[in-house]
XYZ file of C-alpha atoms in Angstrom:
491
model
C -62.803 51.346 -7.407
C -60.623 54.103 -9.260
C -56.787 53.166 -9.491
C -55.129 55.518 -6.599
C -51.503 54.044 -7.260
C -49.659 57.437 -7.304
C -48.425 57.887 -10.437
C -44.372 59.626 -10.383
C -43.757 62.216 -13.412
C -41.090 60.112 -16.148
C -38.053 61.929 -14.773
C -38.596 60.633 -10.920
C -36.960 57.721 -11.713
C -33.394 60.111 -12.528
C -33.423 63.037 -10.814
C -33.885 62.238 -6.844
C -37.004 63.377 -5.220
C -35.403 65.079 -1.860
C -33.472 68.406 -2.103
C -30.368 66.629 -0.400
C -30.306 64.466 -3.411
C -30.994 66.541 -6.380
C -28.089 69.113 -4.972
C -26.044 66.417 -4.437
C -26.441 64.838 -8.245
C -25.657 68.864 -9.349
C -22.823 68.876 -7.382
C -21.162 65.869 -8.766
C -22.498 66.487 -12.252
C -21.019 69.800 -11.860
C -17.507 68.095 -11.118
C -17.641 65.290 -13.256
C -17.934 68.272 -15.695
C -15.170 70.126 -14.713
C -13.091 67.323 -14.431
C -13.852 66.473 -18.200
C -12.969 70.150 -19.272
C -9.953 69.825 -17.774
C -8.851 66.852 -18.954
C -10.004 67.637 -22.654
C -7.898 71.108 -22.100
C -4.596 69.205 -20.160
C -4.957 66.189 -22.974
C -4.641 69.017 -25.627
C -1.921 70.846 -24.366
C 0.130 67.438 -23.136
C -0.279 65.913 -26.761
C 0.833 68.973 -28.240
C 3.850 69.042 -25.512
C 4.606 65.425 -26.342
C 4.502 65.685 -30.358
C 7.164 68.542 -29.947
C 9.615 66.567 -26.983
C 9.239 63.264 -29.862
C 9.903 66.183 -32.982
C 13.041 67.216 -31.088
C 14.594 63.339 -29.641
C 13.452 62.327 -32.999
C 15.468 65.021 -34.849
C 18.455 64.689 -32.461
C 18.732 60.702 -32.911
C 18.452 61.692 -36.784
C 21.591 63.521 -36.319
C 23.247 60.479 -34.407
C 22.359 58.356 -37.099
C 23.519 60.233 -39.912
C 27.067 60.724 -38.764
C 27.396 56.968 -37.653
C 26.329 56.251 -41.428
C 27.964 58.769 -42.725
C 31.195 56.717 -40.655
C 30.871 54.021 -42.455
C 30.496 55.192 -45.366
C 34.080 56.888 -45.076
C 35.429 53.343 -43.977
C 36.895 50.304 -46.625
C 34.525 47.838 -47.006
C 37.043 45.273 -44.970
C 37.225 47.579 -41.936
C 33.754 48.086 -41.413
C 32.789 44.421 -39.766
C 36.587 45.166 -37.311
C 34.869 48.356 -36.605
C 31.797 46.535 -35.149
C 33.848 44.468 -33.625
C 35.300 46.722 -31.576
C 31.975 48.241 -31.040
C 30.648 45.035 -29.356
C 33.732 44.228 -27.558
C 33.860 47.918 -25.909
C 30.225 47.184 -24.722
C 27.968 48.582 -26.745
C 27.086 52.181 -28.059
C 23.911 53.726 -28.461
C 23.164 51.884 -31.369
C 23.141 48.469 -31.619
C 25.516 48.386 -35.303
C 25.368 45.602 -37.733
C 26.228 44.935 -41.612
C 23.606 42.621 -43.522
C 23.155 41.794 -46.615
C 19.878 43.154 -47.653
C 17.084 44.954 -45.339
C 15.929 42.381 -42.491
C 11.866 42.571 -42.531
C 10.386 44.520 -39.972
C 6.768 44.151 -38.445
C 6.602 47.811 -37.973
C 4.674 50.099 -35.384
C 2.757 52.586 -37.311
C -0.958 54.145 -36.997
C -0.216 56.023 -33.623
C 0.212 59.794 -33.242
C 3.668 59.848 -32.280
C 5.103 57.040 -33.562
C 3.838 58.910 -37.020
C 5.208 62.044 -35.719
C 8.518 60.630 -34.821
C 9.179 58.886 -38.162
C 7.906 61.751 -40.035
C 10.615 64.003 -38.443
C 13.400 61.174 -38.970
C 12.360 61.059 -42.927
C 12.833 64.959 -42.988
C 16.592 65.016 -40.724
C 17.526 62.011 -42.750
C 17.080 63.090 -46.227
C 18.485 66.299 -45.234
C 21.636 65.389 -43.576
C 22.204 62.055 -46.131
C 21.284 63.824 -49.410
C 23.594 60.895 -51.140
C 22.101 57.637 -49.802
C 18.569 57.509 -51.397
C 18.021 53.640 -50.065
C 16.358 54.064 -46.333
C 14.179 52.665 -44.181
C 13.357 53.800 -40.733
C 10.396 51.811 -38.461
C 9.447 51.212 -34.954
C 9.444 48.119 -33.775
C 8.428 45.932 -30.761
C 11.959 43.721 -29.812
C 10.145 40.821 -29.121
C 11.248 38.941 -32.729
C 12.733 41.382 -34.032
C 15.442 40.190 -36.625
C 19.085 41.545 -36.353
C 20.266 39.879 -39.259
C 19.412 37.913 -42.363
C 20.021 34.771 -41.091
C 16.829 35.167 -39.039
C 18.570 35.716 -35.709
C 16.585 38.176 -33.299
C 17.481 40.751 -30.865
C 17.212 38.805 -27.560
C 20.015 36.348 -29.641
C 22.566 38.445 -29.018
C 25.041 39.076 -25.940
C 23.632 40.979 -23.703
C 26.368 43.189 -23.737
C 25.317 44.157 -27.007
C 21.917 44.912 -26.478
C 22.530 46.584 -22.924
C 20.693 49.751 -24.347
C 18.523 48.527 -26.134
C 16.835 45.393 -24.467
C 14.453 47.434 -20.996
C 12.842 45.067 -18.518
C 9.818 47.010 -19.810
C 9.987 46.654 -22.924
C 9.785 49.839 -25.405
C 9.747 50.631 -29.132
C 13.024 50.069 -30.729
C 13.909 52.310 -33.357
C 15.314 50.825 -36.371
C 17.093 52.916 -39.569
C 18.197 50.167 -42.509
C 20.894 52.293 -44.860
C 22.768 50.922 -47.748
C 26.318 51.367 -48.070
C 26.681 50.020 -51.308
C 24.765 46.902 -53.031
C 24.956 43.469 -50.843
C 25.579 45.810 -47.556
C 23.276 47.505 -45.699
C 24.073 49.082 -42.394
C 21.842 48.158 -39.482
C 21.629 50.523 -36.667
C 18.853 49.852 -33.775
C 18.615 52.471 -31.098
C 15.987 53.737 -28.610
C 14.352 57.110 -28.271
C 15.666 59.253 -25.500
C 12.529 58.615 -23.188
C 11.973 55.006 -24.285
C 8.793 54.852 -23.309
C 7.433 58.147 -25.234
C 4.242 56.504 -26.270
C 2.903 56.607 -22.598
C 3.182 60.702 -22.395
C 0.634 60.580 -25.349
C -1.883 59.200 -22.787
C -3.693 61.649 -20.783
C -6.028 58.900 -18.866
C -3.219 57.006 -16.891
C -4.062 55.317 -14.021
C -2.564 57.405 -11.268
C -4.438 60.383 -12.868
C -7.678 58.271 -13.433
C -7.167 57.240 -9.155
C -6.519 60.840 -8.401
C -9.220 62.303 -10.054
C -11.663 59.021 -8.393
C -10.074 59.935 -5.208
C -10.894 64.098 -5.832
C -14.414 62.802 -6.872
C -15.291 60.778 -3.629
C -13.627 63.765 -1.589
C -15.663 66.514 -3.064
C -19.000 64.181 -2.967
C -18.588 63.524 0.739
C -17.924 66.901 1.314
C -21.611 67.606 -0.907
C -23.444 64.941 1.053
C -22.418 66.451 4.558
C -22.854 70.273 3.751
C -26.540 69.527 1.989
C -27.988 67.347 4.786
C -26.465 70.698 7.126
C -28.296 72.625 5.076
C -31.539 70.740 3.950
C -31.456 69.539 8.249
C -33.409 73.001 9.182
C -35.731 72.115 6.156
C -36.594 69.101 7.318
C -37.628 70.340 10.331
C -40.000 72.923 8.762
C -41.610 69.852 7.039
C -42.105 68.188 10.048
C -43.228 70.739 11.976
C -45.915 71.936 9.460
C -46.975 68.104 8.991
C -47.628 68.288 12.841
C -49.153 71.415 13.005
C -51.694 70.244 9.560
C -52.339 67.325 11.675
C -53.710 69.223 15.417
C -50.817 68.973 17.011
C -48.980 71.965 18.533
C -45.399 71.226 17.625
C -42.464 73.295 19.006
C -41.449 76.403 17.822
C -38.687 76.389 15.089
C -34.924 77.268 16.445
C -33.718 80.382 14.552
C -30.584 79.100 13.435
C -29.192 78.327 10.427
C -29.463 80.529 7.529
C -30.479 83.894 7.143
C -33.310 82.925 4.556
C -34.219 79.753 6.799
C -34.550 81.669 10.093
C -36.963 84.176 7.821
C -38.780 81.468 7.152
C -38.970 79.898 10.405
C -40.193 83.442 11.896
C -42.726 83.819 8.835
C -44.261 80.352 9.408
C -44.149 80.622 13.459
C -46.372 83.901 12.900
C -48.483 81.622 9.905
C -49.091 78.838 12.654
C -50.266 81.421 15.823
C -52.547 83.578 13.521
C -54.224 80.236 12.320
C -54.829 78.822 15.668
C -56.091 82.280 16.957
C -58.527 81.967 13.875
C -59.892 78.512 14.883
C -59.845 79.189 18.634
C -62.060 82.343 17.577
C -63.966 80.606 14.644
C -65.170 77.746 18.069
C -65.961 80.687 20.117
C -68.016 82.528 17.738
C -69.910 79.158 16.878
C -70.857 78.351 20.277
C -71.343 81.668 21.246
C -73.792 82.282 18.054
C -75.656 78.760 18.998
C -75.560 79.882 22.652
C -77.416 83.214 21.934
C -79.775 81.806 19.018
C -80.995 78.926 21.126
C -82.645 81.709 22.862
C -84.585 83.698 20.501
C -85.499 80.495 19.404
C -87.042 79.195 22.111
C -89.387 82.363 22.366
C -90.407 82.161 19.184
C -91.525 78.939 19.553
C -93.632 79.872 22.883
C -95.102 82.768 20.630
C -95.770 80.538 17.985
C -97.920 78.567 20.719
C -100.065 81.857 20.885
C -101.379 81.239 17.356
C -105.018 80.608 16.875
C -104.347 79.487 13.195
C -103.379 75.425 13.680
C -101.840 75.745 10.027
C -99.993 79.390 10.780
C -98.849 77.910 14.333
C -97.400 74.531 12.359
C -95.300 76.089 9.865
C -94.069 78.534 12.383
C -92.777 75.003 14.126
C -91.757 73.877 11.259
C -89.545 76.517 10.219
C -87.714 77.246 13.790
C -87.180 73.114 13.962
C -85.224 73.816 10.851
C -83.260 76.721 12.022
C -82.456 74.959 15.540
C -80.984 72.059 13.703
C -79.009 74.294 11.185
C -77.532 75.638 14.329
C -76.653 72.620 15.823
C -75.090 70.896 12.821
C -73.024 74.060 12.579
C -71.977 73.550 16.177
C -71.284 69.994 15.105
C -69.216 70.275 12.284
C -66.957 72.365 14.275
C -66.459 70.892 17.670
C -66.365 67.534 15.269
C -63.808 68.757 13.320
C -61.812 70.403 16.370
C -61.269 67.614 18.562
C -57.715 68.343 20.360
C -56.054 65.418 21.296
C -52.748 63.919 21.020
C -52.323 61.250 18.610
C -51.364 57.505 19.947
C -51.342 53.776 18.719
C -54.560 52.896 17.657
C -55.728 49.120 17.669
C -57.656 48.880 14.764
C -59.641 45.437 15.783
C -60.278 46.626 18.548
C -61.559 49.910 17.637
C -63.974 48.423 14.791
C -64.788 45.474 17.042
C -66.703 47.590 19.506
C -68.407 49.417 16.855
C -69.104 46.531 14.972
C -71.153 44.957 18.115
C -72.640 47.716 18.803
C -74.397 47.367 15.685
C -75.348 43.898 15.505
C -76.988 45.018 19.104
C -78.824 47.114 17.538
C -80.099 44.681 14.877
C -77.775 45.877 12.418
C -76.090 43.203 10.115
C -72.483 44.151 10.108
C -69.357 42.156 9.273
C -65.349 42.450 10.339
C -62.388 40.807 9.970
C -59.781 41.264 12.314
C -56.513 42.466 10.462
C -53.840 42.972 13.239
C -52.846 46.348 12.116
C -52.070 49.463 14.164
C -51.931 53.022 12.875
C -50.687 56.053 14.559
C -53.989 58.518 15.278
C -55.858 60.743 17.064
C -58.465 57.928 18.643
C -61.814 60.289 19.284
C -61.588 61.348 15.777
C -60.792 58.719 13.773
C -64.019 56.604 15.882
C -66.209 59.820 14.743
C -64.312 59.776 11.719
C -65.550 55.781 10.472
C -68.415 56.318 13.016
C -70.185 58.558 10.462
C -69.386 56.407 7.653
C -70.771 52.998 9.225
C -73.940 55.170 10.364
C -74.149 56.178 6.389
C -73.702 52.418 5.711
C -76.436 51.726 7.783
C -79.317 53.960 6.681
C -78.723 53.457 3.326
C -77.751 49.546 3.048
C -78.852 46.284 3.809
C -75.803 44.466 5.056
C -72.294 46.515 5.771
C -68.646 45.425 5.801
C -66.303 46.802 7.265
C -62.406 45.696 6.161
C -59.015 46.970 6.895
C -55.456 46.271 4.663
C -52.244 47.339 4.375
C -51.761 48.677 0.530
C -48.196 50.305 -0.347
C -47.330 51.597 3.605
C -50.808 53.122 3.849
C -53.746 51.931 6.130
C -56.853 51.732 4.075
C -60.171 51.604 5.996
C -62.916 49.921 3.734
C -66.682 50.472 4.844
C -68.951 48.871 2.119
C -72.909 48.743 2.362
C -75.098 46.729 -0.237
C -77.383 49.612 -1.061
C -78.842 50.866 -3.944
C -75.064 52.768 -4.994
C -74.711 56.454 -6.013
C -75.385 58.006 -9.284
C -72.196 58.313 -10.558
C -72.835 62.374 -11.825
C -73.809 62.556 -8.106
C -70.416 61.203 -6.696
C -68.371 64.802 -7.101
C -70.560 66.350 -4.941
C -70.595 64.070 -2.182
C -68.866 65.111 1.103
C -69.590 68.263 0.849
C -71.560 70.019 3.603
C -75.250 70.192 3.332
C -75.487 68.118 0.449
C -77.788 65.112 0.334
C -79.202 63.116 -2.367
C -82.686 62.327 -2.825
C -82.644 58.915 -1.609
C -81.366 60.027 1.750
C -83.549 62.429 2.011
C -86.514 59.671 1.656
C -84.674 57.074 4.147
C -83.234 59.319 6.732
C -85.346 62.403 7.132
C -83.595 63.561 9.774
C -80.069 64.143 8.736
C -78.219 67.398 7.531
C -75.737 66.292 5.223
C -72.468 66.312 7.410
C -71.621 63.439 8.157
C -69.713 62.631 5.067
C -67.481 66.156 5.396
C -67.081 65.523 9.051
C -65.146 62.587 7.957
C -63.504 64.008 5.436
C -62.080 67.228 7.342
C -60.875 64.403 10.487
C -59.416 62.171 7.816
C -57.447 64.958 5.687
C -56.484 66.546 9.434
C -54.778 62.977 9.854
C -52.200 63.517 6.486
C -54.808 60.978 4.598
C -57.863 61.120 2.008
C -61.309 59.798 1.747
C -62.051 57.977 -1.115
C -66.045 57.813 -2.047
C -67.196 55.532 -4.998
C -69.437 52.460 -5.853
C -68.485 49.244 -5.301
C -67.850 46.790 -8.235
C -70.626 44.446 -7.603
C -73.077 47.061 -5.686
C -73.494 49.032 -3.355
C -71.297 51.975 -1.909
C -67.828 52.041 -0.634
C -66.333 54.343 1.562
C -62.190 54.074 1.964
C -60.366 56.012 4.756
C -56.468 56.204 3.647
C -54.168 56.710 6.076
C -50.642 57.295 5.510
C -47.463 56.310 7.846
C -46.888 55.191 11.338
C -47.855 51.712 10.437
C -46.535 48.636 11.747
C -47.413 45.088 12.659
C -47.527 44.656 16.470
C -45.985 41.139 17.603
């Protein structure tokens, strides 16, 4: 048999299938968007913000510096460590002051925006305001290990009075300006910026932004999902209510709320569904009307024909009107076939093949089954026409039928398989349509019109499903009745 997997275009497996989900994933796209504008735009304009707060501490503490050097530069040599002294002993200043012998080594902090920025603007206030002390070096520093002397002692060393501004809980980048006095001392002066933690307004992705924006997110998508189910809801009811309709059934009308466009829609396909069943309750009248008033004429004809004296003449007159009277009656027959009104129930499928089956073998027929367990949701009357046809099909034209029944992807496929002489495979397009027989139909069943196949069909299709026609692998002719939904397996 052909493959009839359905086969889902590439991008089905990204964008959603259902309306509520494809508006949704615009939605949030559509956000998630916006949200990355902004924060591209806010990032720019908060780094630029930042880079000018660091130019201005950076100049300021520049100043600070300068004048305490400049202090000690206007001090004895022997005052200078008394000086410190006092420093420490009055708790600290904003620089942490020391005298060494030559510049301590420093691990420094460089390769960040405004850590660059910073020291770049120190360079430029220090050279300007110390035009006279050409020996300087300025750095950023972590104060983990940081040396405070050249005896290899470190920050957290000393007294914590001494470090009281420099040493956070947190700890920050400690700024650290080396200038030379005059050879063998160097003055050391270790301060921080005036927001310590400076490097931090550099980042635009911090985590209370990254929550609020999450939280923002989930807010506006719950807000999406509830609006698009209240407006896809009405849809969804126009789907079913057409499926119904397609189906036989006479579904409710369509509440005109919602939407202006939706209650349009509603009216338009309300008006759609009673023109269409005015057309097929006139299309059955006319039929049996038509075979109601042709049966007549008929019949005198044929008493007229009985008037003949010509045995040949008076045969082909017969001949011809037993033609016409069954042309009317399969006409009849395809419609009231294909217009049975009935409400569609649980259908036991073993039970509904098991009758038909043994009313076959009955009749001689050799006709196998094998009960499957499975229910499907149906009109009964017409599906029994429906795989009625088919197993009388199966029967004319084969030696030995079987019928099956499976459950294949949440469908209910209906197998009826003869071992007959097959199809010609140019001929299998064709088949199903009304009126059309093949040749060796017409030479096994002479009495047949060629409906029986598009009977089935037009009950199978009213049921949401699809008849499948092809030859079977090993020979012989298949016929397979798909039948979507409403399946389950009873206890």
């Amino acid at each position: 048999m052909p493959d009839r997997t359905p086969r889902l275009p590439l991008h089905g497996h990204i964008v959603p299938s259902s309306l509520q989900g494809r508006l949704t994933l615009v939605m949030v796209i559509g956000v998630l968007l916006t949200q990355l504008v902004g924060n591209f735009i806010w990032a720019a304009q908060r780094r630029a913000e930042a880079r000018s707060e660091v130019g201005t501490a950076a100049q300021h503490v520049a100043h600070s510096a300068s004048s305490a050097v400049r202090f000690f530069l206007s001090l004895p040599p022997n005052y200078r460590p008394l000086i410190i002294q006092q420093f420490r002993e009055m708790g600290g200043t904003r620089f942490l002051v020391n005298i060494n012998r030559a510049p301590v080594p420093v691990r420094s902090l460089a390769g960040q925006e405004l850590t660059d920025a910073a020291l770049k603007q120190l360079w430029a206030t220090l050279k300007e305001d110390l035009p006279n002390t050409p020996n300087l070096r300025v750095a950023f520093a972590w104060p983990d290990r940081l040396a405070a002397d050249n005896d290899g002692g470190t920050l957290a060393d000393l007294p914590d009075s001494w470090t009281q501004h420099i040493l956070l809980t947190k700890p920050a980048p400690v700024l650290l300006i080396q200038a030379e006095l005059d050879p063998g001392h160097w003055l050391y002066l270790a301060t921080l910026m005036p927001n310590p933690y400076f490097l931090e307004t550099g980042n635009p992705l911090t985590r209370d932004r990254l929550l609020l924006q999450a939280m923002s997110l989930a807010a506006v998508l719950l807000v999406s999902i509830l609006v698009v189910r209240w407006i896809t809801r009405p849809l969804a009811a126009l789907s079913d209510a057409a499926t119904a309709f397609g189906k036989g059934e006479n579904p409710p009308a369509l509440p005109e709320t919602g939407s202006r466009e939706f209650v349009t829609t509603a009216r338009a396909f309300e008006d759609m569904r009673k023109r269409i069943q005015r057309y097929m309750e006139d299309r059955e009248r006319l039929f049996v009307s038509i075979s109601h008033d042709l049966r007549t004429p008929i019949m005198r004809l044929k008493l007229r024909a009985e008037l003949l004296d010509d045995d040949d003449m008076r045969s082909e007159f017969h001949d011809d009107l037993d033609e016409l009277d069954m042309m009317v009656k399969g006409a009849l027959q395809t419609v009231k076939d294909s217009d049975i009104h009935e409400n569609a129930t649980e259908v036991r499928l073993d039970a509904l093949l098991g009758r038909m089956v043994r009313d076959a073998q009955l009749a001689g027929h050799e006709v196998s089954f094998k009960a499957s367990g499975l229910t499907v949701t149906a009109r009964p009357l017409a599906l029994k026409r429906a795989i009625g046809n088919l197993l009388n099909n199966a029967l004319y034209y084969g030696k030995k039928v079987e019928l099956s029944v499976c459950e294949q992807g949440g469908n209910i496929e209906i197998v009826v398989r003869d071992h007959g002489p097959g199809v010609p495979e140019e001929a299998l397009a064709g088949l199903g349509q009304p009126y059309v027989r093949l040749q060796h139909g017409r030479s096994r069943n002479s009495s047949g019109m060629g409906l029986g196949l598009s009977i089935a069909r037009g009950i199978v299709q009213a049921h949401g499903g699809q008849l499948l026609l092809a030859n079977a692998p090993d020979g012989g002719f298949q016929a397979t009745i798909v039948l979507p939904g409403g399946v389950f397996h009873p206890e």
